[in-house]
Short mmCIF file of C-alpha atoms in Angstrom, two decimals:
data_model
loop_
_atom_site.label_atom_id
_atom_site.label_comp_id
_atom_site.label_asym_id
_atom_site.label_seq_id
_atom_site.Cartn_x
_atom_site.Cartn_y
_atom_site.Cartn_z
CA UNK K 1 45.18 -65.23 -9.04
CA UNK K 2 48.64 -63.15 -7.85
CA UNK K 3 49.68 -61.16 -5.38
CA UNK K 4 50.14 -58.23 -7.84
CA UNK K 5 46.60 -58.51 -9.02
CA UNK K 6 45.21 -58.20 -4.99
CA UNK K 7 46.88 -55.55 -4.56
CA UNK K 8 45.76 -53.74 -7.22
CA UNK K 9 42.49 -54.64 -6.68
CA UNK K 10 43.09 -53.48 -2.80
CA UNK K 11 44.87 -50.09 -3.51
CA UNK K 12 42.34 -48.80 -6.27
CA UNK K 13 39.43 -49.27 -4.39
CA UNK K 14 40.08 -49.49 -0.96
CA UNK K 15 41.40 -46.15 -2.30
CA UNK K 16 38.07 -44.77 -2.82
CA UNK K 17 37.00 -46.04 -0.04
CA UNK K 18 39.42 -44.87 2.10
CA UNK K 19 39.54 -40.80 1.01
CA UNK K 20 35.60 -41.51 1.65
CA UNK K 21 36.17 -42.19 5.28
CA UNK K 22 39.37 -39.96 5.65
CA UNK K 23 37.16 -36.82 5.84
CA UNK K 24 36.19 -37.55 9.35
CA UNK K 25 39.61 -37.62 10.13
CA UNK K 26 40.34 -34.57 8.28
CA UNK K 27 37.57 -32.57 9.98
CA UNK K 28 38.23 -33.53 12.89
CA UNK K 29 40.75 -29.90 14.17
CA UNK K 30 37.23 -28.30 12.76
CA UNK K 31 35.18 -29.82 15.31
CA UNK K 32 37.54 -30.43 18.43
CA UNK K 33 38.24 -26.36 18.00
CA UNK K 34 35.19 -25.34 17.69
CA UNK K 35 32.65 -27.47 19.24
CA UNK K 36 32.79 -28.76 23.31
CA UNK K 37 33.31 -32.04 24.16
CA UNK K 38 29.62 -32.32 25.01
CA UNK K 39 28.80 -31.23 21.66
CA UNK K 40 30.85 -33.19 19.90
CA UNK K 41 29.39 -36.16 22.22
CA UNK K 42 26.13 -35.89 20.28
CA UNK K 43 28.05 -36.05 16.79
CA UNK K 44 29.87 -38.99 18.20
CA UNK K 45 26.77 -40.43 19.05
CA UNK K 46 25.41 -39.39 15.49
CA UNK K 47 27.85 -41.59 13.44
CA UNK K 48 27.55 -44.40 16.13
CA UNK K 49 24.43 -45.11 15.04
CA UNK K 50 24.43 -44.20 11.48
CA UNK K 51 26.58 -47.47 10.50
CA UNK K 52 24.23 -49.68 12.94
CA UNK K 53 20.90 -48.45 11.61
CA UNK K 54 22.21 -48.87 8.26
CA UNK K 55 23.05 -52.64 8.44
CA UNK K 56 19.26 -52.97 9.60
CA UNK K 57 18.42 -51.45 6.55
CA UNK K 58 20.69 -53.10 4.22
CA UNK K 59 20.06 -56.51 6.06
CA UNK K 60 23.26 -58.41 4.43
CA UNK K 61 22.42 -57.10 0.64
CA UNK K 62 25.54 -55.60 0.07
CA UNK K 63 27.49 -58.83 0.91
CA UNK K 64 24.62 -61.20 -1.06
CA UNK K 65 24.67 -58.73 -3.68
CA UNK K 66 28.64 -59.23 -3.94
CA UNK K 67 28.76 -63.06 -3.39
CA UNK K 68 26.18 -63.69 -6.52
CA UNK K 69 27.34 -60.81 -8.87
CA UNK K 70 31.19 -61.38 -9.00
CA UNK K 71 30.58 -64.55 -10.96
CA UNK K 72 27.38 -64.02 -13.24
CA UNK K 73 27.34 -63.36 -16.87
CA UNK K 74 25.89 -59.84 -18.22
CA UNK K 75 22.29 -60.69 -18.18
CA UNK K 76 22.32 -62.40 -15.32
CA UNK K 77 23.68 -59.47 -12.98
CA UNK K 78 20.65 -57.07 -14.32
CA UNK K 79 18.37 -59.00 -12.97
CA UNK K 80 20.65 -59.02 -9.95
CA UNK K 81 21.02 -55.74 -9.41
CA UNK K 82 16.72 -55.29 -10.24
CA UNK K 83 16.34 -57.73 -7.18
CA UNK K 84 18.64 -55.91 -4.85
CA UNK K 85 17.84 -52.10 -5.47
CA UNK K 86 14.01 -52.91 -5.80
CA UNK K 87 14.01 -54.69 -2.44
CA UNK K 88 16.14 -52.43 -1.06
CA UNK K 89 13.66 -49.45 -1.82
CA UNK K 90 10.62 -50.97 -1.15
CA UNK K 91 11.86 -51.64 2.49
CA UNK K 92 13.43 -48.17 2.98
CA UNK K 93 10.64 -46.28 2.45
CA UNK K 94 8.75 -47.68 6.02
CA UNK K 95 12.26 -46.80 7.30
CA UNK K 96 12.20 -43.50 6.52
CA UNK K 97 8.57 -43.70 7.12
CA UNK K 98 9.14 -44.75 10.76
CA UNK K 99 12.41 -42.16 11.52
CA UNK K 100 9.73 -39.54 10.37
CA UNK K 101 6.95 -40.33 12.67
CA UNK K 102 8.64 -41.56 16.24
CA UNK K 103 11.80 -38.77 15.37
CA UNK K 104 10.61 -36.74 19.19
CA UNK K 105 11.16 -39.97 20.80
CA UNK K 106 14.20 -41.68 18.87
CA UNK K 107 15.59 -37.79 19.58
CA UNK K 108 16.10 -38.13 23.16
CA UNK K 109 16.67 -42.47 22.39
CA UNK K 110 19.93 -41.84 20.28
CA UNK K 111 20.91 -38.09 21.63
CA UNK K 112 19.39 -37.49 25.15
CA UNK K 113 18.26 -34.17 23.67
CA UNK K 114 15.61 -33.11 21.82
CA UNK K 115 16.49 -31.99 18.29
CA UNK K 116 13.86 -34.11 16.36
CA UNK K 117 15.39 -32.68 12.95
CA UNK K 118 18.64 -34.84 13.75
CA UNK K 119 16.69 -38.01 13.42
CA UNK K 120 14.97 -36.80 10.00
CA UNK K 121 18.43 -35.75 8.78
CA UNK K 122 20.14 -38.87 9.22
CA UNK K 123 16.40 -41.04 7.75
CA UNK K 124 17.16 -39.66 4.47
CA UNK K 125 21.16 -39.90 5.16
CA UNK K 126 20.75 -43.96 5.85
CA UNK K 127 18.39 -44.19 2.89
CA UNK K 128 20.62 -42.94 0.27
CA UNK K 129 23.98 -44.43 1.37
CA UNK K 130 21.74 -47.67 1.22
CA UNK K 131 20.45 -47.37 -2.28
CA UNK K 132 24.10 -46.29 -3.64
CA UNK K 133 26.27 -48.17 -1.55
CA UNK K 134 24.86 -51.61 -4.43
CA UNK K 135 25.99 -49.41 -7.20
CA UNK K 136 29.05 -48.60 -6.03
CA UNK K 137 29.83 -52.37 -5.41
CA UNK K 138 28.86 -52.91 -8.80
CA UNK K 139 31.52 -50.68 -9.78
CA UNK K 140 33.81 -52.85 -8.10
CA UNK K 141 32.66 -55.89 -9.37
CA UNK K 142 32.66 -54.63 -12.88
CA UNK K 143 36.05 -53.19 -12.71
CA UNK K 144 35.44 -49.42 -12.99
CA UNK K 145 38.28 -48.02 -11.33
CA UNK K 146 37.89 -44.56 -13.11
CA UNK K 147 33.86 -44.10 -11.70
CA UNK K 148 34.60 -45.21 -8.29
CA UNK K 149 37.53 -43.38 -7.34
CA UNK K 150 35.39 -40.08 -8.97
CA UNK K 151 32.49 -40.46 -7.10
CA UNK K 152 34.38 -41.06 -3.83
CA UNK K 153 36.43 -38.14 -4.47
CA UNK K 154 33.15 -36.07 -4.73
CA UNK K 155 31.55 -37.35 -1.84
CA UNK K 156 34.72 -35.93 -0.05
CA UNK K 157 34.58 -32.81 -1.49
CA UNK K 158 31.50 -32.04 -1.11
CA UNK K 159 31.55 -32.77 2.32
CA UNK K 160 34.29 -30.88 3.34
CA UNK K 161 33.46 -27.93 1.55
CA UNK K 162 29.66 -27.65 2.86
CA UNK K 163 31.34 -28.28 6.70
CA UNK K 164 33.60 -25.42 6.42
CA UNK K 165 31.46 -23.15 4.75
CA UNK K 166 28.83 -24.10 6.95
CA UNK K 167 30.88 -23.50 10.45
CA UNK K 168 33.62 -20.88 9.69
CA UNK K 169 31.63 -18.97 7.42
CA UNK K 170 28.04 -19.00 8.53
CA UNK K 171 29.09 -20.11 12.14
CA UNK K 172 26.51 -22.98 12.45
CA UNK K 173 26.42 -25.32 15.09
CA UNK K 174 26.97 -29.34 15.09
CA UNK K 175 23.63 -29.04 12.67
CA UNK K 176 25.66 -27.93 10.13
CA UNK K 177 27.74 -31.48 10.34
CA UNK K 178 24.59 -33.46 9.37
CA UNK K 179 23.20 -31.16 6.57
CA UNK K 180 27.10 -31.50 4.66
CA UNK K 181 26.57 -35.51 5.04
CA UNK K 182 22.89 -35.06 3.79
CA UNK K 183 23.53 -32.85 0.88
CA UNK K 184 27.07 -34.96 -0.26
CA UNK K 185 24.75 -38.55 0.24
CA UNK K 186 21.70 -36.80 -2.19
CA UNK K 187 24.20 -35.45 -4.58
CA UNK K 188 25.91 -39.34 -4.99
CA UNK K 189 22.33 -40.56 -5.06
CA UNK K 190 21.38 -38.55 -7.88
CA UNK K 191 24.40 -39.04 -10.66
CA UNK K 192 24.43 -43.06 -9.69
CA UNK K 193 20.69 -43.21 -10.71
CA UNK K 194 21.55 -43.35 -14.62
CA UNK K 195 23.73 -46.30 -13.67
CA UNK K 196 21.08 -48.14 -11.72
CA UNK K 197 18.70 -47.14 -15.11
CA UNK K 198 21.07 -48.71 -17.26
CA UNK K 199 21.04 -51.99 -15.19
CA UNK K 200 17.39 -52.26 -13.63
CA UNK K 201 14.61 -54.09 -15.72
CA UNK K 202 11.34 -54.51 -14.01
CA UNK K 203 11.02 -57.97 -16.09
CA UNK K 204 14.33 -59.32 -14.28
CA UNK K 205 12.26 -58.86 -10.99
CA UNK K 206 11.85 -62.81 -9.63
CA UNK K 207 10.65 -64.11 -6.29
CA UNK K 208 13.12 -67.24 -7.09
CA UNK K 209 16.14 -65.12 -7.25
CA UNK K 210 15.10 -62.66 -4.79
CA UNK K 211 14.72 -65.50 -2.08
CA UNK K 212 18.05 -67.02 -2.89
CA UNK K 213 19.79 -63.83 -2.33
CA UNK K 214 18.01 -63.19 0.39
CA UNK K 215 18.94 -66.53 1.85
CA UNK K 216 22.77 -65.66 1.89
CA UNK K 217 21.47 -62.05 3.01
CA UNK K 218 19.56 -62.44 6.08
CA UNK K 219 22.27 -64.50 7.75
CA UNK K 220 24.59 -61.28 7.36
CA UNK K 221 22.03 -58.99 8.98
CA UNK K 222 22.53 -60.54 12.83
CA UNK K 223 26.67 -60.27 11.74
CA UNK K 224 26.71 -57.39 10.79
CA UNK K 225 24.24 -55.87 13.86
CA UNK K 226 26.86 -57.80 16.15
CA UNK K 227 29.66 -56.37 14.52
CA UNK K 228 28.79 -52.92 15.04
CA UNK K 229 27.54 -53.77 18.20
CA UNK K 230 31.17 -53.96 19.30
CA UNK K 231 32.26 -51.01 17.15
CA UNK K 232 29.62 -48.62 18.87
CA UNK K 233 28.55 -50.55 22.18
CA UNK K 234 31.62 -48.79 23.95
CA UNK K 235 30.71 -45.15 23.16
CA UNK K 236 27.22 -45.78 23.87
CA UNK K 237 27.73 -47.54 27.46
CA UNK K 238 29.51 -44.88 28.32
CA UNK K 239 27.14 -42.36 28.10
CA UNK K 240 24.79 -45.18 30.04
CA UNK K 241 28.00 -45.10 32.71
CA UNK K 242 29.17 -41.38 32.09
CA UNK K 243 28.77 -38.01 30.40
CA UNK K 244 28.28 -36.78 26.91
CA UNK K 245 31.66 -34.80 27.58
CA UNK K 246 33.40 -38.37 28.47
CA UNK K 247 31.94 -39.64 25.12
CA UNK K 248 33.15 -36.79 22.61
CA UNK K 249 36.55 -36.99 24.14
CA UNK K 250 36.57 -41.04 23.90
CA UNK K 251 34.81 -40.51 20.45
CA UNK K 252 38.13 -38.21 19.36
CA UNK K 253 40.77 -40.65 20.21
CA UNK K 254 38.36 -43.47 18.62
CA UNK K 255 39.12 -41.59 15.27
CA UNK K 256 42.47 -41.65 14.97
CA UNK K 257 43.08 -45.73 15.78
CA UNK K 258 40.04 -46.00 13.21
CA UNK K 259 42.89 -45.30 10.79
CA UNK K 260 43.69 -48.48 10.91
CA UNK K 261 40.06 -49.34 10.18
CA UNK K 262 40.24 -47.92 6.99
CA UNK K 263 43.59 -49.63 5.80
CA UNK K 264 41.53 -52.65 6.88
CA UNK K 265 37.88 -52.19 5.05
CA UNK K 266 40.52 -50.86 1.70
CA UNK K 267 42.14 -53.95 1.10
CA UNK K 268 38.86 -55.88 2.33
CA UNK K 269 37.09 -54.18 -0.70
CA UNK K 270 39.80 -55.86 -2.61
CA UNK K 271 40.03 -58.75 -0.90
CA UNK K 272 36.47 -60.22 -1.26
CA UNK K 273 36.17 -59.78 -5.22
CA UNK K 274 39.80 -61.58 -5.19
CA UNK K 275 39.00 -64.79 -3.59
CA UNK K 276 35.24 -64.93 -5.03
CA UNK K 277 36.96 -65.19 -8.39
CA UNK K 278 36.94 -68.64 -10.30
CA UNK K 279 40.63 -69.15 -9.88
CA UNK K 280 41.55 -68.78 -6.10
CA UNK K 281 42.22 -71.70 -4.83
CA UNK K 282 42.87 -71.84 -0.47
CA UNK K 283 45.30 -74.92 -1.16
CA UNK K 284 47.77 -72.46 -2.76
CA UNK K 285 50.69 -71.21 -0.73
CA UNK K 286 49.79 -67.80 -1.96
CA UNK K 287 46.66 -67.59 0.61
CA UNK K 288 49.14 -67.79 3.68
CA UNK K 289 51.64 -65.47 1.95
CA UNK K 290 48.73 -63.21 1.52
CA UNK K 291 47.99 -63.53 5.36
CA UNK K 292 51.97 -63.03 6.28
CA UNK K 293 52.42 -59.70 3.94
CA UNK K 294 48.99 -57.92 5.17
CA UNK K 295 49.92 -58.30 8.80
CA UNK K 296 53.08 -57.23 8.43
CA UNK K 297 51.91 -54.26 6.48
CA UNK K 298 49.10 -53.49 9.13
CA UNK K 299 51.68 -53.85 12.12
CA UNK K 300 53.88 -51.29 10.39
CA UNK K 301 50.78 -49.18 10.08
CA UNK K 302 49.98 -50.22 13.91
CA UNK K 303 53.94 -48.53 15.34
CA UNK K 304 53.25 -45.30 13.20
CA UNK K 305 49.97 -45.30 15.21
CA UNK K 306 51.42 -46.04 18.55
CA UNK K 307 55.06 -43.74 18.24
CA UNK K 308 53.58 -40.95 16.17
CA UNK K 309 49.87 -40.40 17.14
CA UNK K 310 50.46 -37.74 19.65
CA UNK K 311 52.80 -35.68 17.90
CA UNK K 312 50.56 -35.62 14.87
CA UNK K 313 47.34 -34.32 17.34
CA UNK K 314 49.48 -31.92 19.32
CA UNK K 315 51.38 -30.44 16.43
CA UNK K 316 50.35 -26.65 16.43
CA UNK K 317 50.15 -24.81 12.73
CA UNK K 318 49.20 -21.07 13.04
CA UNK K 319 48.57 -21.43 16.75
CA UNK K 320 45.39 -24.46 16.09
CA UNK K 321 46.24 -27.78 17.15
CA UNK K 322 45.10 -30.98 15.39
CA UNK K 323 42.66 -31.51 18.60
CA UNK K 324 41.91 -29.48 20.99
CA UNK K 325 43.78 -29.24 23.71
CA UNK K 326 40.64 -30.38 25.84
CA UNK K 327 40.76 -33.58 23.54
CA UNK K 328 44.45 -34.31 24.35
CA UNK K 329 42.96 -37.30 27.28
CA UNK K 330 42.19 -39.39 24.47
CA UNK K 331 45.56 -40.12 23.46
CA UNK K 332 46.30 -42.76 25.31
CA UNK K 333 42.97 -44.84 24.32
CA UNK K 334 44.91 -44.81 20.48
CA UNK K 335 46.92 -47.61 20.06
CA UNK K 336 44.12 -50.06 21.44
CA UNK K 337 41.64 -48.68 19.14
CA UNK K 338 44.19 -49.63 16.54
CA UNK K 339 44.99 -52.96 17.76
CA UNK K 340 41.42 -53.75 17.99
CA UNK K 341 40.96 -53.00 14.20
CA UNK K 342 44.30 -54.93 13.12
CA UNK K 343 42.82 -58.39 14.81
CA UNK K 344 39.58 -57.13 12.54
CA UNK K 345 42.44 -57.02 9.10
CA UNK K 346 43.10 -61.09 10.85
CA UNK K 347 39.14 -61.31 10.96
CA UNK K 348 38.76 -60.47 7.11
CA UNK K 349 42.00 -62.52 5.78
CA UNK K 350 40.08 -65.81 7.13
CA UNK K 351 36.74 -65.02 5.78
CA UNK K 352 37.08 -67.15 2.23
CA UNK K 353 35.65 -70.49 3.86
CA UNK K 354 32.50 -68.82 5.29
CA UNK K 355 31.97 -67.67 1.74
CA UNK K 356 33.28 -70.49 -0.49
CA UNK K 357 31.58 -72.60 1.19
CA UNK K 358 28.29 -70.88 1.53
CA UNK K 359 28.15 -70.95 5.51
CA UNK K 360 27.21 -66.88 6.40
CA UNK K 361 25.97 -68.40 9.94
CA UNK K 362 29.09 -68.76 11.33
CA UNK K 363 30.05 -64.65 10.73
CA UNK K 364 27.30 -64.04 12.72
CA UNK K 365 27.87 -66.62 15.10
CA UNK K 366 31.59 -64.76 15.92
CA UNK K 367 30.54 -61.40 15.81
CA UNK K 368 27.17 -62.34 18.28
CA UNK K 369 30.51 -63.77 20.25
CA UNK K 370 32.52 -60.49 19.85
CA UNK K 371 29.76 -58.35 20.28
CA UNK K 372 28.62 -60.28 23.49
CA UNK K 373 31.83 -59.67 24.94
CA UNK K 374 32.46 -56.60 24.20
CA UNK K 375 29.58 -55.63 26.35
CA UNK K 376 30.04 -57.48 28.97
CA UNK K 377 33.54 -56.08 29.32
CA UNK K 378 32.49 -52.80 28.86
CA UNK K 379 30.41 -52.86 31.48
CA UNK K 380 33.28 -54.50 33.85
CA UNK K 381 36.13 -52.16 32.70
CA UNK K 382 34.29 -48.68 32.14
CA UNK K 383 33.35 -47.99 36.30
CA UNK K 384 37.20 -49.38 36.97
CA UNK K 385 39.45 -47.85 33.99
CA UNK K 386 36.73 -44.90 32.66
CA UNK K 387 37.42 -44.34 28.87
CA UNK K 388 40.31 -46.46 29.20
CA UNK K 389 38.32 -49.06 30.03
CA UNK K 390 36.39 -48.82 26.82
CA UNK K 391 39.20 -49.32 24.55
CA UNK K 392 40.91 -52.64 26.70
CA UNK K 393 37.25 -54.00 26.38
CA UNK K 394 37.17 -53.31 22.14
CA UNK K 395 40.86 -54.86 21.74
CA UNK K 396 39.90 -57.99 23.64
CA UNK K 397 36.92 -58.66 21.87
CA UNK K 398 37.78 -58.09 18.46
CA UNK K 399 41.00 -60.48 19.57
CA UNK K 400 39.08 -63.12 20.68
CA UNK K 401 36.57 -62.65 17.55
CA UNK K 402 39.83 -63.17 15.21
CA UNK K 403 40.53 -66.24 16.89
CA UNK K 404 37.48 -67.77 16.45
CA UNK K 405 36.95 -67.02 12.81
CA UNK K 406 40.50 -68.22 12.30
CA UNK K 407 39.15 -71.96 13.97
CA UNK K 408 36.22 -71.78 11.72
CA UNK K 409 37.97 -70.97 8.34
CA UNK K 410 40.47 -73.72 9.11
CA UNK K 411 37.73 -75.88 9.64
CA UNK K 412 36.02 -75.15 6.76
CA UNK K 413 39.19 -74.75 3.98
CA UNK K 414 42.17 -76.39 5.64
CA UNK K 415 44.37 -73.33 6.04
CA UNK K 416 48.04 -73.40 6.59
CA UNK K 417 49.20 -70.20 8.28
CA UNK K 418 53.38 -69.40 8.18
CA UNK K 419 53.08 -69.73 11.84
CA UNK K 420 56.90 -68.10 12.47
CA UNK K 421 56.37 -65.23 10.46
CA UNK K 422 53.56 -64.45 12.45
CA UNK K 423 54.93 -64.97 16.02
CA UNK K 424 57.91 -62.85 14.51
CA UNK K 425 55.57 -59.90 13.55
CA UNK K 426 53.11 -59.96 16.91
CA UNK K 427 56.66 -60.54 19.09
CA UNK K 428 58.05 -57.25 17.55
CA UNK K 429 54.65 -55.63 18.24
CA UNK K 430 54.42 -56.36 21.95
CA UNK K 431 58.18 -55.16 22.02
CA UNK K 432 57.51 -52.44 20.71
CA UNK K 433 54.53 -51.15 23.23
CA UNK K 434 57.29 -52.51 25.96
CA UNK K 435 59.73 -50.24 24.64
CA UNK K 436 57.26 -47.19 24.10
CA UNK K 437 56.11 -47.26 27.71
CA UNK K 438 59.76 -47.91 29.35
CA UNK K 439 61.52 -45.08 27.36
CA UNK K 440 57.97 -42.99 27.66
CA UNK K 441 57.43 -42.00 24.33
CA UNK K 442 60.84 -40.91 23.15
CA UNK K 443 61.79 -40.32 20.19
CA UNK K 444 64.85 -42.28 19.06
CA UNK K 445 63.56 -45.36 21.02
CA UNK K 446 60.82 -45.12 18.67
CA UNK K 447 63.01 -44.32 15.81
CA UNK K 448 64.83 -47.15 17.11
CA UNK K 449 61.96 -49.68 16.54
CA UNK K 450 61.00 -48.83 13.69
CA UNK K 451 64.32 -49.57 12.20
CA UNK K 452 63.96 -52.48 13.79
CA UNK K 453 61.01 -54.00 12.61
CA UNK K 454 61.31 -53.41 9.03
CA UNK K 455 64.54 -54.62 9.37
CA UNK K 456 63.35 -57.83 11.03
CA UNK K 457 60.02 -58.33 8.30
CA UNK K 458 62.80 -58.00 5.37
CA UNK K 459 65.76 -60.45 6.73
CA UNK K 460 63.06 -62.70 7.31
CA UNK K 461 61.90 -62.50 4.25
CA UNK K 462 58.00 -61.76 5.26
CA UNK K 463 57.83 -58.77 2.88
CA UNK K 464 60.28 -59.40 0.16
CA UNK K 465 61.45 -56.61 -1.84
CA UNK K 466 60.35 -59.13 -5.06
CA UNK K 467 57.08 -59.50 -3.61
CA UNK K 468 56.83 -55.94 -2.66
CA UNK K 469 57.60 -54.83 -6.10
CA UNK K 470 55.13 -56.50 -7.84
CA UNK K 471 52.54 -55.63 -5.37
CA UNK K 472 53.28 -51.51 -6.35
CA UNK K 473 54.10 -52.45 -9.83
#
């Protein structure tokens, strides 16, 4: 399979998936300018536990679901997809069940306040993401382009629009936040149930095919737990070591390195259906070429991070800044957040053994690793560095989690990496913070670097513009 095709693949979907994230991003001025730090502290803590409950619930379906689907024929996947939703539903509803009953108690657990309707809220919220996140990787599978990038679009919308008709208008409070995601997750639920109809057959419904994707499921569930363990562990030992108002402020800088995150999870949504198909092979030199151009892509992405960040958040437009100006502390937490989630774009590029070769334990066995560390350094750094500390403790975990994953895939496929092209691009990197913190921030030293490093990836030939061009053609 090429290059071209990849990134096709990557930029169509990760597309979707990306405008789908990007309205936390976008919402943010509405919340730093209108909510405190402490009240944002409670949304932060919201959405870090959103993503963790909803592995639980999904317990490694969505990758199982993936892995077995790709390849099948057309009858096949219906009784796929019957497996996976019915299981799916059958253990959401003691979920929801369970949110419902204890919600006084996993109030003050989650929040340290008691707003029971919170926990109810995001029940339902969990439950519905779960149920369409299998269609929507069906979508992908099936090479729907059109369907997915609609329904992501109208996820956004309706988001957005329900948040700022909810706060400028009626002048709710943080509430308000949770009802948009609940009404824009029911609204997706409902127009992907005709497309679960078409493919669900209660006669495809087998305990034999259940059990074998549950056997590459399960495996996922402790890998993904771990991974968001170190996505969510920081903002949640902080409040342990902290304040709410040290968490919301944190929680805003978080957001703009998770840019980066979403470059990462689009071209991962590309990425996995690419090397699942029949004709990937790891022994091609196209798999370390693959390696070379993403990382060079992502450090790019990593300088506009670093140089620009800060003039994007303090940029005023009518006399409302990006954050608010209470929310300018988290600047400097940025380009760590950023890094962290560029070692996770390493982490993804050297998944293909674990799934080729049918060994899910070892992504759980490095993100238990990464996820281990990460609290442990939390822990260390957060009483010495504060929020600071936070962010050092995410970089060098999901680091050290890259690494490892990188020893295992070689193990497992044999992979060659183009070992100079990646010294060149991490060299530049680490020259580039050098340079940022010497000159402090100013501007033609960054404009400087910047020149510099694309200059650098193109004489070296890491990005080509031959292999560029077929990428965007």
């Amino acid at each position: 399979m090429s290059i071209k095709l990849l990134g096709k693949q990557s930029f169509i979907y990760g597309l979707g998936h990306i405008i789908t994230r990007l309205v936390t991003f976008l919402l943010l001025p509405l919340y730093t300018n209108h909510f405190t730090p402490e009240e944002y502290g409670v949304v932060a803590l919201f959405y870090t536990f959103v993503p963790l409950l909803s592995i639980v619930v999904r317990y490694g379906m969505g990758a199982a679901f993936l892995k077995n689907y790709v390849p099948a024929g057309e009858k096949d996947r219906i009784s796929i997809m019957t497996n996976v939703i019915f299981s799916l539903f059958i253990s959401g509803v003691p979920f929801l069940t369970l949110f419902y009953l204890f919600k006084e108690n996993l109030s003050f657990i989650f929040f340290g306040v008691s707003n029971p309707s919170y926990v109810t809220m995001m029940g339902v919220i969990i439950f519905f993401d779960t149920i369409w996140s299998i269609p929507m990787l069906a979508l992908r599978a099936e090479n729907r382009p059109r369907t997915f990038i609609l329904l992501s679009f109208l996820n956004v919308g309706i988001t957005l629009i329900c948040n700022l008709s909810f706060i400028i208008i009626f002048k709710m409070n943080i509430g308000s936040i949770f009802i948009s995601n609940l009404i824009a997750s029911s609204t997706i639920f409902i127009l992907i149930l005709p497309f679960i109809y078409q493919r669900f057959e209660f006669s495809s419904l087998s305990a034999v095919k259940w059990k074998n994707i549950l056997s590459f499921a399960l495996p996922f569930l402790p890998a993904g737990l771990f991974a968001m363990a170190m996505e969510v562990a920081d903002r949640y030992i902080l409040k342990l070591l902290t304040d709410l108002e040290t968490v919301g402020i944190y929680n805003a800088g978080y957001k703009i390195g998770v840019l980066m995150l979403l470059v990462v999870n689009g071209f991962n949504m590309g990425w996995q259906p690419y090397f699942l198909g029949e004709s990937f092979d790891t022994r091609n030199k196209v798999y370390p070429r693959i390696i070379s151009i993403v990382m060079a892509i992502l450090g790019f992405i990593w300088l506009l991070l670093l140089f620009w960040a800060d003039d994007l958040v303090k940029a005023s437009f009518f006399g409302i800044t990006f954050f608010g100006a209470e929310f300018f502390k988290s600047l400097p937490i940025v380009p760590w957040i950023a890094l962290s989630y560029l070692f996770y774009g390493f982490y993804h590029l050297q998944t293909p053994g674990v799934f080729l070769k049918n060994r899910p334990k070892y992504a759980a066995w490095t993100r238990f690793f990464g996820a281990i560390l990460n609290i442990g350094l939390c822990f260390y750094f957060i009483p010495i560095y504060g929020a600071m500390g936070a962010a050092y403790a995410t970089c060098i975990s999901f680091g050290s989690m890259a690494f490892s994953m990188y020893c295992i895939n070689g193990y497992l496929i044999s992979v060659k990496l183009e070992l100079k092209n990646l010294s060149i691009i991490f060299s530049l990197l680490i020259l580039s913070y050098v340079c940022f913190s010497t000159y402090e921030d100013s501007f033609f030293a960054n404009i400087f670097m910047m020149v510099i490093y694309i200059t650098i990836i193109f004489y070296f030939k890491i990005i080509s513009t031959k292999s560029l061009s077929k990428v965007i053609s």
